[in-house]
Amino acid sequence: MVDMHCHILPGLDDGAATMDEAVAMAGIAAASGIAHIVATSHGNCPPYSYTLEEYREAFDALQEELIQREIPVKLHPGMEIFLDGDAVPLLREKRLLTLGGTETVLAEFPFEERPDVVCRRLDELKEAGYRIVLAHPERYIFLQRDPEFAGYLARSGCVMQINQGSLVGDFGESCRRLAMQMLQEGIVGVIATDAHDTEYRSHDLTRLMRFLEDGCSGRERHIWLSENPSRILKGMQPLSC
């Protein structure tokens, strides 16, 4: 499996605080069957501030540690990019990282952003030549209030990445309800952990797999957790369920 979205690099944002915690997160991931992790630290979201050199140093140090400890997880570069007015210029200047060096961006918004601003920011990304994976759309209040807008964004070309915690109720009923609706409507492209630690938001997929096995096909699980994130990292179009 491939985890498209998590905060595993130590000391960069609100994810892993130390190398030991990052290694422990990777160990949980490996035990859950995750072989590839995209290390999507917050790229341009205050108060987190680090240089690309610091990102690469943390990335290389963690990957080397995993090799030395024989934890079978391969890291891939990326960032969770906050879509404000500076995002596209920073991407063009190569100061922010796309997913695995492709032309695909993992994008996030303020939870209560205005829909017209959402559309404008996404159009700016598309006009600049980027494809879009929308991080945890089910958590956005502007989509909880207007679920049809989620369908519009998916039809407009956004790959919808929902969090495993949303499906099992970790972020509240409104979030769970929208995540379920998106699954039922067939507009989900990727399920990821958005892991930040080893306890509250971890790579442990036990509850998610129990949930998916109860109502989803093996083909759907494979597409959401393996096929589509793999295709995105290769610069390919994801599949639909």
Tab-separated table of C-alpha atoms in Angstrom:
chain	number	residue	atom	x	y	z
A	1	MET	CA	0.000	0.000	0.000
A	2	VAL	CA	0.971	3.625	-0.540
A	3	ASP	CA	0.243	6.385	1.975
A	4	MET	CA	-0.182	9.564	-0.048
A	5	HIS	CA	-0.466	11.970	2.883
A	6	CYS	CA	1.301	11.979	6.256
A	7	HIS	CA	3.519	14.130	8.454
A	8	ILE	CA	6.365	11.784	9.289
A	9	LEU	CA	9.505	13.911	8.868
A	10	PRO	CA	10.741	14.895	12.321
A	11	GLY	CA	10.837	18.469	13.529
A	12	LEU	CA	9.352	20.223	10.500
A	13	ASP	CA	5.685	20.712	11.366
A	14	ASP	CA	2.985	19.369	13.701
A	15	GLY	CA	3.844	15.760	12.862
A	16	ALA	CA	6.693	13.653	14.236
A	17	ALA	CA	8.671	15.625	16.792
A	18	THR	CA	11.770	13.423	16.902
A	19	MET	CA	13.587	10.849	14.815
A	20	ASP	CA	12.535	8.121	17.241
A	21	GLU	CA	8.877	9.053	16.799
A	22	ALA	CA	9.242	9.123	13.014
A	23	VAL	CA	10.852	5.674	13.028
A	24	ALA	CA	8.066	4.362	15.252
A	25	MET	CA	5.476	5.767	12.842
A	26	ALA	CA	7.173	3.990	9.952
A	27	GLY	CA	7.234	0.764	11.946
A	28	ILE	CA	3.471	0.958	12.477
A	29	ALA	CA	3.042	1.672	8.775
A	30	ALA	CA	5.080	-1.361	7.776
A	31	ALA	CA	3.130	-3.568	10.170
A	32	SER	CA	-0.082	-2.326	8.533
A	33	GLY	CA	1.136	-3.253	5.047
A	34	ILE	CA	2.215	0.212	3.921
A	35	ALA	CA	5.374	-0.023	1.805
A	36	HIS	CA	5.543	3.539	0.436
A	37	ILE	CA	4.997	6.842	2.251
A	38	VAL	CA	4.864	10.314	0.731
A	39	ALA	CA	6.339	12.600	3.393
A	40	THR	CA	3.949	15.534	3.006
A	41	SER	CA	5.028	18.049	5.616
A	42	HIS	CA	3.116	21.331	5.608
A	43	GLY	CA	4.879	23.322	2.908
A	44	ASN	CA	3.815	26.932	3.313
A	45	CYS	CA	1.471	27.004	6.281
A	46	PRO	CA	2.367	29.274	9.203
A	47	PRO	CA	3.714	28.822	11.805
A	48	TYR	CA	5.788	26.048	10.211
A	49	SER	CA	8.885	27.390	8.526
A	50	TYR	CA	11.809	25.415	7.107
A	51	THR	CA	13.974	25.495	4.018
A	52	LEU	CA	14.033	22.970	1.200
A	53	GLU	CA	17.507	22.016	2.377
A	54	GLU	CA	16.142	21.258	5.848
A	55	TYR	CA	13.338	19.193	4.325
A	56	ARG	CA	15.810	17.160	2.254
A	57	GLU	CA	18.116	16.664	5.237
A	58	ALA	CA	15.218	15.350	7.345
A	59	PHE	CA	13.999	13.177	4.451
A	60	ASP	CA	17.416	11.628	3.771
A	61	ALA	CA	18.165	11.107	7.460
A	62	LEU	CA	14.877	9.300	8.066
A	63	GLN	CA	15.189	7.124	4.969
A	64	GLU	CA	18.712	6.116	6.000
A	65	GLU	CA	17.498	5.325	9.504
A	66	LEU	CA	14.749	3.100	8.129
A	67	ILE	CA	17.268	1.252	5.963
A	68	GLN	CA	19.630	0.725	8.887
A	69	ARG	CA	16.795	-0.562	11.080
A	70	GLU	CA	15.478	-2.745	8.238
A	71	ILE	CA	12.023	-1.171	8.270
A	72	PRO	CA	10.638	-1.896	4.772
A	73	VAL	CA	9.196	1.530	3.993
A	74	LYS	CA	10.340	3.725	1.106
A	75	LEU	CA	9.845	7.472	1.419
A	76	HIS	CA	8.801	9.772	-1.418
A	77	PRO	CA	9.056	13.579	-1.350
A	78	GLY	CA	6.089	15.907	-1.268
A	79	MET	CA	4.354	18.631	0.684
A	80	GLU	CA	0.849	19.529	1.761
A	81	ILE	CA	0.518	22.927	0.127
A	82	PHE	CA	-1.722	25.637	1.519
A	83	LEU	CA	-3.498	27.277	-1.412
A	84	ASP	CA	-3.122	30.985	-0.835
A	85	GLY	CA	-2.072	33.653	-3.317
A	86	ASP	CA	1.603	32.739	-2.993
A	87	ALA	CA	1.285	29.000	-3.689
A	88	VAL	CA	1.565	29.059	-7.480
A	89	PRO	CA	4.549	31.463	-7.574
A	90	LEU	CA	6.335	29.346	-4.953
A	91	LEU	CA	5.654	26.192	-6.969
A	92	ARG	CA	6.957	27.813	-10.147
A	93	GLU	CA	10.101	28.867	-8.287
A	94	LYS	CA	10.550	25.235	-7.093
A	95	ARG	CA	10.339	26.363	-3.484
A	96	LEU	CA	7.509	23.908	-2.767
A	97	LEU	CA	7.425	20.208	-3.563
A	98	THR	CA	4.885	18.360	-5.659
A	99	LEU	CA	4.046	14.693	-5.072
A	100	GLY	CA	7.067	12.598	-5.969
A	101	GLY	CA	8.411	15.227	-8.349
A	102	THR	CA	5.368	14.962	-10.643
A	103	GLU	CA	3.103	17.792	-11.732
A	104	THR	CA	0.558	16.865	-9.052
A	105	VAL	CA	0.031	18.988	-5.946
A	106	LEU	CA	-1.438	17.905	-2.604
A	107	ALA	CA	-3.524	20.985	-1.858
A	108	GLU	CA	-5.324	22.129	1.263
A	109	PHE	CA	-7.601	25.060	2.138
A	110	PRO	CA	-8.754	26.831	5.284
A	111	PHE	CA	-11.651	24.832	6.679
A	112	GLU	CA	-14.090	27.718	6.179
A	113	GLU	CA	-12.833	29.094	2.851
A	114	ARG	CA	-15.325	30.729	0.481
A	115	PRO	CA	-16.285	28.534	-2.495
A	116	ASP	CA	-15.446	31.285	-5.001
A	117	VAL	CA	-11.928	31.514	-3.558
A	118	VAL	CA	-11.580	27.730	-3.721
A	119	CYS	CA	-12.499	27.735	-7.409
A	120	ARG	CA	-10.163	30.611	-8.177
A	121	ARG	CA	-7.176	29.021	-6.432
A	122	LEU	CA	-7.765	25.673	-8.124
A	123	ASP	CA	-8.077	27.361	-11.514
A	124	GLU	CA	-4.763	29.131	-10.906
A	125	LEU	CA	-3.103	25.782	-10.231
A	126	LYS	CA	-4.592	24.193	-13.344
A	127	GLU	CA	-3.638	27.151	-15.537
A	128	ALA	CA	-0.065	26.814	-14.253
A	129	GLY	CA	-0.039	23.204	-15.476
A	130	TYR	CA	-0.533	21.341	-12.207
A	131	ARG	CA	-2.872	18.468	-11.375
A	132	ILE	CA	-4.559	18.458	-7.987
A	133	VAL	CA	-5.086	16.034	-5.139
A	134	LEU	CA	-7.392	17.751	-2.658
A	135	ALA	CA	-6.391	16.878	0.904
A	136	HIS	CA	-9.182	15.708	3.234
A	137	PRO	CA	-12.136	17.458	1.519
A	138	GLU	CA	-14.540	15.817	3.957
A	139	ARG	CA	-13.090	17.945	6.774
A	140	TYR	CA	-13.834	21.276	5.113
A	141	ILE	CA	-16.834	23.035	6.600
A	142	PHE	CA	-17.588	24.689	3.258
A	143	LEU	CA	-18.072	21.208	1.746
A	144	GLN	CA	-19.985	19.828	4.732
A	145	ARG	CA	-22.441	22.676	4.191
A	146	ASP	CA	-22.658	22.020	0.448
A	147	PRO	CA	-21.840	18.380	-0.389
A	148	GLU	CA	-22.746	18.938	-4.041
A	149	PHE	CA	-19.727	21.223	-4.289
A	150	ALA	CA	-17.531	18.195	-3.547
A	151	GLY	CA	-19.006	16.452	-6.581
A	152	TYR	CA	-18.386	19.528	-8.696
A	153	LEU	CA	-14.722	19.660	-7.641
A	154	ALA	CA	-14.269	15.967	-8.413
A	155	ARG	CA	-15.858	16.362	-11.849
A	156	SER	CA	-13.596	19.372	-12.423
A	157	GLY	CA	-10.540	17.155	-12.121
A	158	CYS	CA	-9.599	17.214	-8.430
A	159	VAL	CA	-8.616	13.845	-7.000
A	160	MET	CA	-10.400	13.617	-3.670
A	161	GLN	CA	-8.164	12.247	-0.879
A	162	ILE	CA	-10.068	11.393	2.283
A	163	ASN	CA	-8.514	10.543	5.642
A	164	GLN	CA	-8.889	7.148	7.240
A	165	GLY	CA	-9.788	8.835	10.540
A	166	SER	CA	-12.761	10.538	8.933
A	167	LEU	CA	-14.349	7.228	7.978
A	168	VAL	CA	-14.056	5.794	11.480
A	169	GLY	CA	-15.426	8.890	13.215
A	170	ASP	CA	-12.278	10.485	14.610
A	171	PHE	CA	-13.194	13.959	13.339
A	172	GLY	CA	-16.875	14.023	14.215
A	173	GLU	CA	-20.175	13.055	12.673
A	174	SER	CA	-20.356	15.787	10.014
A	175	CYS	CA	-16.966	14.759	8.690
A	176	ARG	CA	-17.810	11.047	8.775
A	177	ARG	CA	-21.129	11.639	7.012
A	178	LEU	CA	-19.552	13.556	4.138
A	179	ALA	CA	-16.759	10.990	3.755
A	180	MET	CA	-19.363	8.238	3.538
A	181	GLN	CA	-21.394	10.182	0.986
A	182	MET	CA	-18.320	10.740	-1.158
A	183	LEU	CA	-17.543	7.017	-1.099
A	184	GLN	CA	-21.101	6.148	-2.050
A	185	GLU	CA	-21.072	8.654	-4.914
A	186	GLY	CA	-17.830	7.196	-6.267
A	187	ILE	CA	-15.864	10.450	-6.159
A	188	VAL	CA	-13.095	9.331	-3.770
A	189	GLY	CA	-9.751	8.751	-5.461
A	190	VAL	CA	-7.400	8.042	-2.538
A	191	ILE	CA	-7.645	7.131	1.132
A	192	ALA	CA	-4.618	8.179	3.200
A	193	THR	CA	-3.678	8.252	6.866
A	194	ASP	CA	-2.734	11.934	7.326
A	195	ALA	CA	-0.745	10.460	10.204
A	196	HIS	CA	0.910	12.841	12.660
A	197	ASP	CA	2.025	10.551	15.495
A	198	THR	CA	1.950	7.001	16.832
A	199	GLU	CA	-1.181	7.199	18.975
A	200	TYR	CA	-3.963	9.593	18.041
A	201	ARG	CA	-3.365	9.895	14.278
A	202	SER	CA	-1.189	6.955	13.326
A	203	HIS	CA	-0.531	4.636	10.387
A	204	ASP	CA	-2.438	1.806	12.065
A	205	LEU	CA	-5.004	0.700	9.471
A	206	THR	CA	-6.816	-1.837	11.646
A	207	ARG	CA	-10.057	0.103	12.077
A	208	LEU	CA	-10.035	1.333	8.487
A	209	MET	CA	-9.625	-2.137	7.035
A	210	ARG	CA	-12.383	-3.482	9.259
A	211	PHE	CA	-14.647	-0.696	8.017
A	212	LEU	CA	-13.771	-1.191	4.343
A	213	GLU	CA	-14.080	-4.956	4.472
A	214	ASP	CA	-17.614	-4.580	5.796
A	215	GLY	CA	-19.003	-2.638	2.840
A	216	CYS	CA	-16.462	-2.175	0.042
A	217	SER	CA	-15.069	-4.513	-2.579
A	218	GLY	CA	-11.477	-5.699	-2.732
A	219	ARG	CA	-11.084	-3.831	-6.009
A	220	GLU	CA	-12.197	-0.564	-4.392
A	221	ARG	CA	-9.816	-1.019	-1.465
A	222	HIS	CA	-6.947	-1.715	-3.862
A	223	ILE	CA	-7.715	1.380	-5.956
A	224	TRP	CA	-7.999	3.740	-2.978
A	225	LEU	CA	-5.022	2.469	-0.989
A	226	SER	CA	-2.574	1.223	-3.601
A	227	GLU	CA	-3.359	1.648	-7.291
A	228	ASN	CA	-4.325	5.306	-7.390
A	229	PRO	CA	-1.589	6.672	-5.105
A	230	SER	CA	0.923	4.605	-7.090
A	231	ARG	CA	-0.372	5.989	-10.360
A	232	ILE	CA	-0.248	9.557	-9.061
A	233	LEU	CA	3.393	9.129	-7.997
A	234	LYS	CA	4.164	7.952	-11.546
A	235	GLY	CA	2.449	10.964	-13.102
A	236	MET	CA	-0.467	8.877	-14.359
A	237	GLN	CA	-4.207	9.481	-14.171
A	238	PRO	CA	-5.935	7.707	-11.272
A	239	LEU	CA	-8.691	5.164	-11.840
A	240	SER	CA	-12.352	5.602	-10.956
A	241	CYS	CA	-14.270	3.069	-8.878
